Amino acid sequence: MSSAETRIDPLWSCCSSVPVRAASGAHCTNRCHDMTRHRQLQRKLGLPFAIAVCVGTVVGTGIMRAPGEIANLVPDPTIVMMLWLAGGLYVLLMCNVAAEISSMIPRSGGHYIPVREGLGDSMGLLVGWTFWIAFVAVNAAISIAAAEFLGTVVPWIGANVELSALAILLAITALNWAGVEEGRWAQTASTVLKIGLLLAVVCIAFAMPAGEAASGVSEAVRAPVAAEPITLLTLLVGLQFIVAVYDGWYTTIYFAGEDKDPGRNIPRSLFQAAIIVTLIYLAVNWALIRALEFNVLSSSTLPMASVIEAASGRWGSVFVAFLATLMALGTLNGCIMATPRILYGLAEDGLFPKAALKVNRGGTPWVALAAGTFLSIPLIFTGSYVFVFRLMGALTLFGTCLYVLSYFALRYRRPEMPRTYRARGQPVLPAFILLVNISLVAGYVVSDWVSGLVMVSLVGICLPIGIYLGREKRRVIGGLEA
């Protein structure tokens, strides 16, 4: 390599000639210099995986706990069902935006890709790091949840939750280290199995006489409780909770660069998965409200367990533990698959060390995968993922606002880019969902001002870093043109 080539191949560049608007396809001619030294992500994923990874990542242990929490927060079964429906409509409106901007820029990296293209390096860096840290914390939390549920039937695991969670995290990481094919099959199989089991629970609940599952509950719990007035703030908090349970609906966009036909599969998978999840959530809640008296549901931490135990007796707890563990593992696999794609996308644009571009024979960005798992490990043993969740809550919602805002930026700045899907109801529906997200951010910051301060601080950090890195890339490009 010549001295000139060495000069223009900085640590933070994805290739010797830094890409100019890589997401739009206007690459420098030598962009593949580093790509020839590292294997690239493989375009081998299709529609079945895209749907499975969205559904499987969303439908996790949250739906086992959330019905009771929401019923306790909003003591009216009709309003509860309306809130779950509103959550599904929120996801569909978000899909309307995501289907356009993430299919028009078919690169792996998730929310970061269109935000960086539409709003620049600083906001792209902020969104990329925010969602990567959030995924790292989620991976630790889900590993703990899987170990805790499995520990209810396996005493040794229950007595060694952290070690068991570490073993689960490393096992799923090893599965995906082997290759994309292994992760794809695991995701599809686990999603099909968990949805089948959930539908079985729904059928059992509907087959029971109304209120049958509450028969074993004490009269004190079943007695009517004076409900507090339902306020607008109560509804907003309930919607925030439900939106969090729907989180993960977007997971397919993290694999856009590995989809065989992203322009077709990303929009289809987003909408189909959103409809599937919404119908499942509505069915589960309706079934639980029917099988359990509403007062019992509102005081239950695991309402599905009451239904299953009423139907199967002592084996109910074993079935619940198995179902919860399976749901956690399916979600964990999807999250671990998505996490390294963020660093890969950042590295392609020179916003992360280019080592993250290293891909093994199986198509896995192994350095980026190892980085995420490595950081999740101390969160498991310290319990710090709870603190991280608290700090990242407002930031992820803020990142979602930037993601929707990038839709308008790309419509204005890049109208010539081909779009296989165009958002319906432009500009009213995209503007409406942007306002909804801004309201959710405002509500979150009002209820947790510490997260608001962290959000402002990270914006202040990412702005100068993004400006500096952008200036460095322009300097390199200027040297090439000279």
Coordinates of C-alpha atoms in Angstrom, one line a residue:
M1 CA 0.0 0.0 0.0
S2 CA 1.4 3.4 -0.9
S3 CA 1.9 6.2 1.5
A4 CA -0.9 8.2 -0.1
E5 CA -3.2 5.2 0.4
T6 CA -2.2 4.9 4.0
R7 CA -2.9 8.6 4.5
I8 CA -6.5 8.3 3.3
D9 CA -7.4 5.1 5.2
P10 CA -8.1 6.5 8.7
L11 CA -9.1 4.3 11.6
W12 CA -12.7 5.6 11.5
S13 CA -13.2 5.2 7.8
C14 CA -15.2 2.3 6.4
C15 CA -12.9 2.2 3.3
S16 CA -9.9 3.9 1.8
S17 CA -12.1 6.3 0.0
V18 CA -14.8 7.5 2.3
P19 CA -18.3 7.0 0.8
V20 CA -20.2 10.1 -0.3
R21 CA -23.9 9.7 0.5
A22 CA -23.4 5.9 0.6
A23 CA -27.0 5.3 1.5
S24 CA -28.2 6.9 -1.7
G25 CA -25.9 4.7 -3.8
A26 CA -23.4 7.5 -4.8
H27 CA -20.3 5.7 -3.6
C28 CA -16.7 6.7 -4.3
T29 CA -15.2 4.4 -6.9
N30 CA -12.8 2.7 -4.4
R31 CA -15.4 2.1 -1.7
C32 CA -14.9 -1.6 -1.9
H33 CA -11.2 -1.4 -0.8
D34 CA -12.0 -2.4 2.8
M35 CA -14.9 -4.5 1.7
T36 CA -12.6 -6.8 -0.3
R37 CA -10.5 -7.3 2.9
H38 CA -13.6 -8.1 4.9
R39 CA -16.5 -10.3 3.9
Q40 CA -19.7 -8.4 3.4
L41 CA -23.2 -9.1 4.9
Q42 CA -24.9 -11.7 2.8
R43 CA -28.3 -11.0 1.0
K44 CA -30.0 -14.3 1.9
L45 CA -32.9 -13.3 4.2
G46 CA -36.5 -13.2 2.9
L47 CA -40.0 -12.4 3.8
P48 CA -40.7 -15.3 6.3
F49 CA -37.7 -14.2 8.4
A50 CA -38.6 -10.5 8.2
I51 CA -42.1 -11.3 9.6
A52 CA -40.8 -13.8 12.2
V53 CA -38.1 -11.4 13.5
C54 CA -40.7 -8.6 14.0
V55 CA -43.3 -10.8 15.6
G56 CA -40.9 -12.8 17.6
T57 CA -39.1 -9.7 19.0
V58 CA -42.3 -8.0 20.0
V59 CA -44.1 -10.9 21.5
G60 CA -42.1 -11.7 24.6
T61 CA -42.5 -11.8 28.3
G62 CA -44.1 -8.4 28.3
I63 CA -47.5 -9.7 27.2
M64 CA -47.5 -12.1 30.2
R65 CA -47.2 -9.3 32.7
A66 CA -48.7 -6.2 31.0
P67 CA -52.4 -7.2 30.9
G68 CA -52.5 -7.1 34.7
E69 CA -50.5 -3.9 35.0
I70 CA -52.6 -2.1 32.4
A71 CA -55.9 -3.3 34.1
N72 CA -54.6 -2.0 37.4
L73 CA -53.7 1.4 35.9
V74 CA -56.9 1.8 33.9
P75 CA -59.8 0.1 35.8
D76 CA -62.2 -0.1 32.9
P77 CA -62.1 -3.2 30.6
T78 CA -63.5 -1.3 27.6
I79 CA -60.9 1.5 27.8
V80 CA -58.2 -1.2 28.4
M81 CA -59.1 -2.9 25.1
M82 CA -59.2 0.5 23.3
L83 CA -55.7 1.3 24.6
W84 CA -54.4 -2.0 23.3
L85 CA -56.0 -1.2 19.9
A86 CA -54.5 2.3 20.0
G87 CA -51.1 0.7 20.5
G88 CA -51.6 -1.4 17.4
L89 CA -52.7 1.7 15.4
Y90 CA -49.6 3.5 16.6
V91 CA -47.5 0.7 15.3
L92 CA -49.3 0.7 11.9
L93 CA -48.8 4.5 11.6
M94 CA -45.1 4.1 12.4
C95 CA -44.9 1.3 9.8
N96 CA -46.3 3.7 7.2
V97 CA -43.2 5.9 7.7
A98 CA -40.7 3.1 8.2
A99 CA -41.8 1.2 5.1
E100 CA -40.8 4.1 2.9
I101 CA -37.6 5.4 4.5
S102 CA -36.0 2.0 5.4
S103 CA -36.8 0.3 2.1
M104 CA -35.5 3.2 0.0
I105 CA -32.1 2.9 1.7
P106 CA -31.5 -0.8 1.9
R107 CA -28.6 -1.0 4.4
S108 CA -28.4 -2.8 7.6
G109 CA -28.3 -0.5 10.7
G110 CA -31.9 0.2 11.6
H111 CA -33.0 3.6 12.7
Y112 CA -29.6 5.1 12.2
I113 CA -29.5 4.7 8.4
P114 CA -32.3 7.1 7.4
V115 CA -31.6 9.5 10.3
R116 CA -28.0 9.9 9.3
E117 CA -29.0 10.3 5.6
G118 CA -31.7 12.8 6.3
L119 CA -30.5 14.7 9.3
G120 CA -26.7 14.4 9.2
D121 CA -23.9 12.7 11.1
S122 CA -24.6 14.2 14.5
M123 CA -28.2 13.1 14.8
G124 CA -27.3 9.8 13.1
L125 CA -24.6 9.2 15.7
L126 CA -27.0 10.0 18.5
V127 CA -29.7 7.6 17.3
G128 CA -27.2 4.9 16.5
W129 CA -25.6 4.9 19.9
T130 CA -28.9 5.3 21.7
F131 CA -30.5 2.2 20.1
W132 CA -27.2 0.2 20.4
I133 CA -27.0 0.9 24.2
A134 CA -30.7 0.2 24.5
F135 CA -30.3 -3.2 22.7
V136 CA -27.3 -4.1 25.0
A137 CA -29.4 -3.4 28.1
V138 CA -32.4 -5.3 26.6
N139 CA -30.2 -8.3 26.0
A140 CA -29.0 -8.4 29.6
A141 CA -32.6 -7.9 30.9
I142 CA -34.1 -10.7 28.7
S143 CA -31.3 -13.1 29.7
I144 CA -32.2 -12.4 33.4
A145 CA -35.9 -12.9 32.7
A146 CA -35.4 -16.2 30.9
A147 CA -33.2 -17.5 33.8
E148 CA -35.8 -16.3 36.4
F149 CA -38.7 -18.0 34.7
L150 CA -36.7 -21.3 34.1
G151 CA -35.6 -21.1 37.7
T152 CA -39.1 -21.5 38.9
V153 CA -39.0 -25.2 37.8
V154 CA -35.2 -25.9 38.0
P155 CA -34.0 -25.1 41.5
W156 CA -30.3 -24.8 40.6
I157 CA -31.1 -22.1 38.0
G158 CA -33.3 -20.3 40.5
A159 CA -30.4 -20.2 43.0
N160 CA -27.9 -19.0 40.4
V161 CA -29.9 -16.6 38.2
E162 CA -26.9 -14.4 37.1
L163 CA -24.7 -17.4 36.1
S164 CA -27.7 -19.0 34.3
A165 CA -28.5 -15.7 32.5
L166 CA -24.8 -15.5 31.4
A167 CA -25.0 -19.0 30.0
I168 CA -28.2 -18.1 28.1
L169 CA -26.7 -14.9 26.7
L170 CA -23.5 -16.7 25.6
A171 CA -25.5 -19.6 24.1
I172 CA -27.6 -17.4 21.9
T173 CA -24.5 -15.4 21.0
A174 CA -22.7 -18.6 19.9
L175 CA -25.7 -19.6 17.9
N176 CA -25.6 -16.4 15.9
W177 CA -21.8 -16.4 15.8
A178 CA -22.1 -19.6 13.7
G179 CA -24.0 -17.7 11.0
V180 CA -27.1 -15.9 9.9
E181 CA -28.7 -19.2 8.7
E182 CA -28.6 -20.6 12.3
G183 CA -30.1 -17.4 13.7
R184 CA -32.7 -17.2 11.0
W185 CA -34.0 -20.8 11.6
A186 CA -34.0 -20.3 15.4
Q187 CA -36.0 -17.1 15.0
T188 CA -38.6 -18.5 12.7
A189 CA -39.0 -21.7 14.7
S190 CA -39.3 -20.0 18.0
T191 CA -41.8 -17.4 16.7
V192 CA -44.0 -20.1 15.2
L193 CA -43.9 -22.1 18.4
K194 CA -44.5 -19.2 20.8
I195 CA -47.5 -17.9 18.8
G196 CA -48.9 -21.4 18.6
L197 CA -48.7 -21.8 22.4
L198 CA -50.2 -18.3 23.0
L199 CA -53.1 -19.1 20.8
A200 CA -53.6 -22.3 22.7
V201 CA -53.8 -20.3 25.9
V202 CA -56.4 -18.0 24.3
C203 CA -58.5 -21.0 23.2
I204 CA -58.3 -22.4 26.7
A205 CA -59.5 -19.1 28.2
F206 CA -62.4 -18.8 25.8
A207 CA -63.4 -22.5 26.4
M208 CA -63.8 -21.8 30.1
P209 CA -67.0 -20.4 31.6
A210 CA -66.7 -16.7 32.2
G211 CA -64.8 -16.0 35.4
E212 CA -63.8 -19.7 35.9
A213 CA -60.1 -18.9 36.3
A214 CA -60.9 -16.6 39.2
S215 CA -62.7 -19.2 41.3
G216 CA -59.6 -20.1 43.3
V217 CA -58.9 -16.5 44.2
S218 CA -59.8 -15.2 47.7
E219 CA -62.9 -13.1 48.1
A220 CA -60.9 -10.2 49.3
V221 CA -59.2 -10.0 45.9
R222 CA -62.4 -10.6 44.0
A223 CA -64.3 -7.9 45.9
P224 CA -65.0 -4.7 43.8
V225 CA -62.6 -1.8 44.5
A226 CA -63.5 1.8 44.2
A227 CA -61.9 2.9 41.0
E228 CA -60.0 6.2 40.8
P229 CA -61.1 8.6 38.1
I230 CA -59.4 8.0 34.7
T231 CA -57.6 11.2 33.7
L232 CA -55.8 12.1 30.4
L233 CA -52.5 11.6 32.2
T234 CA -53.6 8.1 33.2
L235 CA -54.4 7.3 29.5
L236 CA -51.1 8.7 28.3
V237 CA -49.1 6.7 30.9
G238 CA -51.2 3.6 29.9
L239 CA -50.4 4.2 26.2
Q240 CA -46.7 4.7 27.0
F241 CA -46.8 1.3 28.7
I242 CA -48.5 -0.4 25.8
V243 CA -46.3 1.2 23.2
A244 CA -43.3 -0.3 25.2
V245 CA -44.9 -3.8 25.0
Y246 CA -45.3 -3.3 21.2
D247 CA -41.6 -2.3 21.0
G248 CA -39.6 -4.3 18.5
W249 CA -42.1 -4.0 15.6
Y250 CA -39.3 -2.4 13.5
T251 CA -36.7 -5.1 13.9
T252 CA -36.7 -6.1 10.2
I253 CA -35.2 -2.7 9.2
Y254 CA -32.0 -3.8 10.9
F255 CA -31.5 -6.4 8.3
A256 CA -32.4 -4.3 5.2
G257 CA -28.9 -4.9 3.8
E258 CA -29.3 -8.7 4.0
D259 CA -32.8 -9.0 2.5
K260 CA -33.0 -10.5 -0.9
D261 CA -35.7 -8.0 -2.0
P262 CA -35.8 -5.2 0.6
G263 CA -38.0 -2.9 -1.5
R264 CA -40.7 -5.4 -1.4
N265 CA -40.1 -7.4 1.8
I266 CA -39.6 -4.6 4.3
P267 CA -43.0 -2.9 3.8
R268 CA -44.8 -6.2 3.6
S269 CA -43.2 -7.6 6.7
L270 CA -43.7 -4.4 8.7
F271 CA -47.5 -4.3 8.0
Q272 CA -48.1 -8.0 8.2
A273 CA -46.2 -8.4 11.5
A274 CA -48.0 -5.3 13.0
I275 CA -51.4 -6.8 12.2
I276 CA -50.4 -10.2 13.5
V277 CA -49.1 -8.7 16.8
T278 CA -52.1 -6.4 17.3
L279 CA -54.6 -9.3 16.8
I280 CA -52.7 -11.5 19.2
Y281 CA -52.5 -8.8 21.9
L282 CA -56.2 -8.0 21.5
A283 CA -57.1 -11.7 21.7
V284 CA -54.9 -12.3 24.7
N285 CA -56.4 -9.4 26.6
W286 CA -60.0 -10.2 25.7
A287 CA -59.5 -13.8 26.7
L288 CA -57.9 -12.9 30.1
I289 CA -60.7 -10.3 30.8
R290 CA -63.3 -13.0 30.1
A291 CA -61.6 -15.8 32.0
L292 CA -60.7 -13.7 35.0
E293 CA -62.9 -11.2 36.7
F294 CA -61.5 -7.8 36.0
N295 CA -60.6 -7.1 39.6
V296 CA -58.6 -10.3 39.7
L297 CA -56.9 -9.4 36.4
S298 CA -55.9 -6.0 37.8
S299 CA -54.2 -7.5 40.9
S300 CA -52.4 -10.3 39.0
T301 CA -48.8 -10.2 38.0
L302 CA -49.0 -13.2 35.8
P303 CA -52.7 -13.5 34.7
M304 CA -51.9 -16.3 32.2
A305 CA -50.7 -18.5 35.0
S306 CA -54.1 -18.3 36.7
V307 CA -55.9 -19.3 33.5
I308 CA -53.5 -22.2 32.8
E309 CA -53.5 -23.5 36.4
A310 CA -57.3 -23.4 36.5
A311 CA -57.3 -25.6 33.3
S312 CA -54.4 -28.0 34.1
G313 CA -53.9 -27.9 37.8
R314 CA -50.4 -28.4 39.2
W315 CA -48.8 -28.6 35.7
G316 CA -49.9 -25.0 35.0
S317 CA -46.8 -23.5 36.7
V318 CA -44.5 -25.7 34.6
F319 CA -46.3 -24.7 31.4
V320 CA -46.1 -21.0 32.3
A321 CA -42.4 -21.3 33.0
F322 CA -41.8 -23.1 29.7
L323 CA -43.9 -20.6 27.8
A324 CA -42.3 -17.6 29.4
T325 CA -38.8 -19.0 28.8
L326 CA -39.5 -19.7 25.2
M327 CA -40.9 -16.3 24.6
A328 CA -37.9 -14.7 26.2
L329 CA -35.4 -16.8 24.2
G330 CA -37.2 -15.9 20.9
T331 CA -37.0 -12.2 21.7
L332 CA -33.4 -12.5 22.9
N333 CA -32.4 -14.2 19.6
G334 CA -33.9 -11.4 17.5
C335 CA -32.3 -8.7 19.6
I336 CA -28.9 -10.3 19.6
M337 CA -29.1 -10.6 15.8
A338 CA -30.1 -6.9 15.4
T339 CA -27.6 -5.4 17.9
P340 CA -24.3 -5.8 15.8
R341 CA -26.0 -4.4 12.7
I342 CA -26.1 -0.9 14.3
L343 CA -22.3 -0.8 14.8
Y344 CA -21.9 -2.2 11.3
G345 CA -23.9 0.6 9.8
L346 CA -22.0 3.2 11.9
A347 CA -18.7 1.7 10.8
E348 CA -19.7 1.9 7.1
D349 CA -20.1 5.6 7.4
G350 CA -16.9 6.2 9.4
L351 CA -18.7 6.8 12.7
F352 CA -17.3 3.7 14.4
P353 CA -13.9 1.8 14.1
K354 CA -13.9 -0.2 10.8
A355 CA -13.2 -3.4 12.8
A356 CA -17.0 -3.6 13.2
L357 CA -17.1 -4.4 9.4
K358 CA -15.5 -7.8 9.9
V359 CA -18.0 -10.6 8.8
N360 CA -17.3 -14.3 9.3
R361 CA -18.1 -17.1 6.9
G362 CA -21.6 -17.4 8.2
G363 CA -22.4 -13.8 7.4
T364 CA -22.3 -12.5 11.0
P365 CA -20.5 -9.2 11.9
W366 CA -18.6 -11.0 14.6
V367 CA -16.6 -8.1 16.1
A368 CA -19.8 -6.0 16.5
L369 CA -21.6 -9.1 17.9
A370 CA -18.8 -9.7 20.5
A371 CA -18.8 -6.0 21.5
G372 CA -22.5 -6.0 22.3
T373 CA -22.4 -9.3 24.3
F374 CA -19.3 -8.2 26.2
L375 CA -21.0 -5.0 27.4
S376 CA -24.2 -6.9 28.4
I377 CA -22.3 -9.2 30.8
P378 CA -21.5 -6.6 33.5
L379 CA -25.1 -5.4 33.3
I380 CA -26.3 -8.9 34.2
F381 CA -24.1 -9.2 37.3
T382 CA -24.7 -5.6 38.6
G383 CA -28.3 -5.2 37.7
S384 CA -27.3 -1.9 36.0
Y385 CA -29.6 -2.7 33.0
V386 CA -32.5 -1.3 35.2
F387 CA -30.7 2.0 35.5
V388 CA -29.8 2.0 31.8
F389 CA -33.5 1.4 30.9
R390 CA -34.5 4.4 33.0
L391 CA -32.0 6.6 31.3
M392 CA -32.6 5.3 27.8
G393 CA -36.4 5.5 27.9
A394 CA -36.7 9.2 26.9
L395 CA -33.7 8.8 24.5
T396 CA -35.2 6.0 22.5
L397 CA -38.5 7.9 22.2
F398 CA -36.5 10.9 21.1
G399 CA -34.6 8.7 18.6
T400 CA -38.0 7.6 17.3
C401 CA -39.0 11.3 16.8
L402 CA -35.8 11.8 14.8
Y403 CA -36.5 8.7 12.7
V404 CA -39.9 10.1 11.7
L405 CA -38.4 13.6 11.2
S406 CA -35.9 12.1 8.8
Y407 CA -38.9 11.0 6.6
F408 CA -39.7 14.7 6.0
A409 CA -36.0 15.6 5.6
L410 CA -35.6 12.9 2.9
R411 CA -38.8 13.9 1.1
Y412 CA -37.4 17.5 1.0
R413 CA -33.7 16.8 0.3
R414 CA -33.9 13.6 -1.7
P415 CA -37.1 13.6 -3.7
E416 CA -35.4 11.9 -6.6
M417 CA -34.5 8.8 -4.7
P418 CA -36.6 5.8 -5.9
R419 CA -39.3 4.7 -3.4
T420 CA -40.9 1.2 -3.8
Y421 CA -43.4 2.3 -1.1
R422 CA -44.7 5.8 -0.5
A423 CA -46.2 6.6 2.9
R424 CA -50.0 6.9 2.7
G425 CA -51.7 10.1 3.9
Q426 CA -48.7 12.3 3.2
P427 CA -48.1 14.7 5.0
V428 CA -51.0 14.3 7.5
L429 CA -50.5 10.8 8.8
P430 CA -46.6 11.1 9.1
A431 CA -47.1 14.5 10.8
F432 CA -49.7 13.1 13.2
I433 CA -47.5 10.2 14.3
L434 CA -44.6 12.6 14.8
L435 CA -46.8 14.7 17.2
V436 CA -47.8 11.5 19.0
N437 CA -44.2 10.6 19.6
I438 CA -43.3 14.1 20.7
S439 CA -46.2 13.9 23.2
L440 CA -44.9 10.5 24.5
V441 CA -41.4 12.1 24.9
A442 CA -42.8 15.1 26.8
G443 CA -44.9 12.8 29.0
Y444 CA -41.8 10.6 29.8
V445 CA -39.6 13.6 30.6
V446 CA -42.3 15.2 32.9
S447 CA -42.5 11.9 34.8
D448 CA -38.7 11.3 34.8
W449 CA -36.8 14.5 34.5
V450 CA -33.5 12.7 35.0
S451 CA -33.9 11.0 31.6
G452 CA -34.6 14.4 30.1
L453 CA -31.3 15.7 31.4
V454 CA -29.5 12.7 30.0
M455 CA -31.2 13.2 26.7
V456 CA -30.1 16.9 26.5
S457 CA -26.5 15.9 27.6
L458 CA -26.1 13.2 24.9
V459 CA -27.4 15.5 22.2
G460 CA -24.8 18.1 23.4
I461 CA -22.1 15.4 23.2
C462 CA -23.1 13.9 19.8
L463 CA -23.4 17.2 18.0
P464 CA -19.7 18.3 18.2
I465 CA -18.5 14.7 17.6
G466 CA -20.7 14.3 14.5
I467 CA -19.6 17.7 13.2
Y468 CA -15.9 16.8 13.7
L469 CA -16.2 13.4 12.0
G470 CA -18.2 14.9 9.1
R471 CA -15.4 17.6 8.7
E472 CA -12.7 14.9 8.7
K473 CA -14.5 12.9 6.0
R474 CA -14.9 16.0 3.9
R475 CA -11.2 16.7 4.3
V476 CA -10.4 13.1 3.2
I477 CA -12.7 13.4 0.2
G478 CA -11.1 16.8 -0.7
G479 CA -7.7 15.1 -0.7
L480 CA -8.9 12.4 -3.0
E481 CA -10.4 14.8 -5.5
A482 CA -7.2 16.9 -5.4

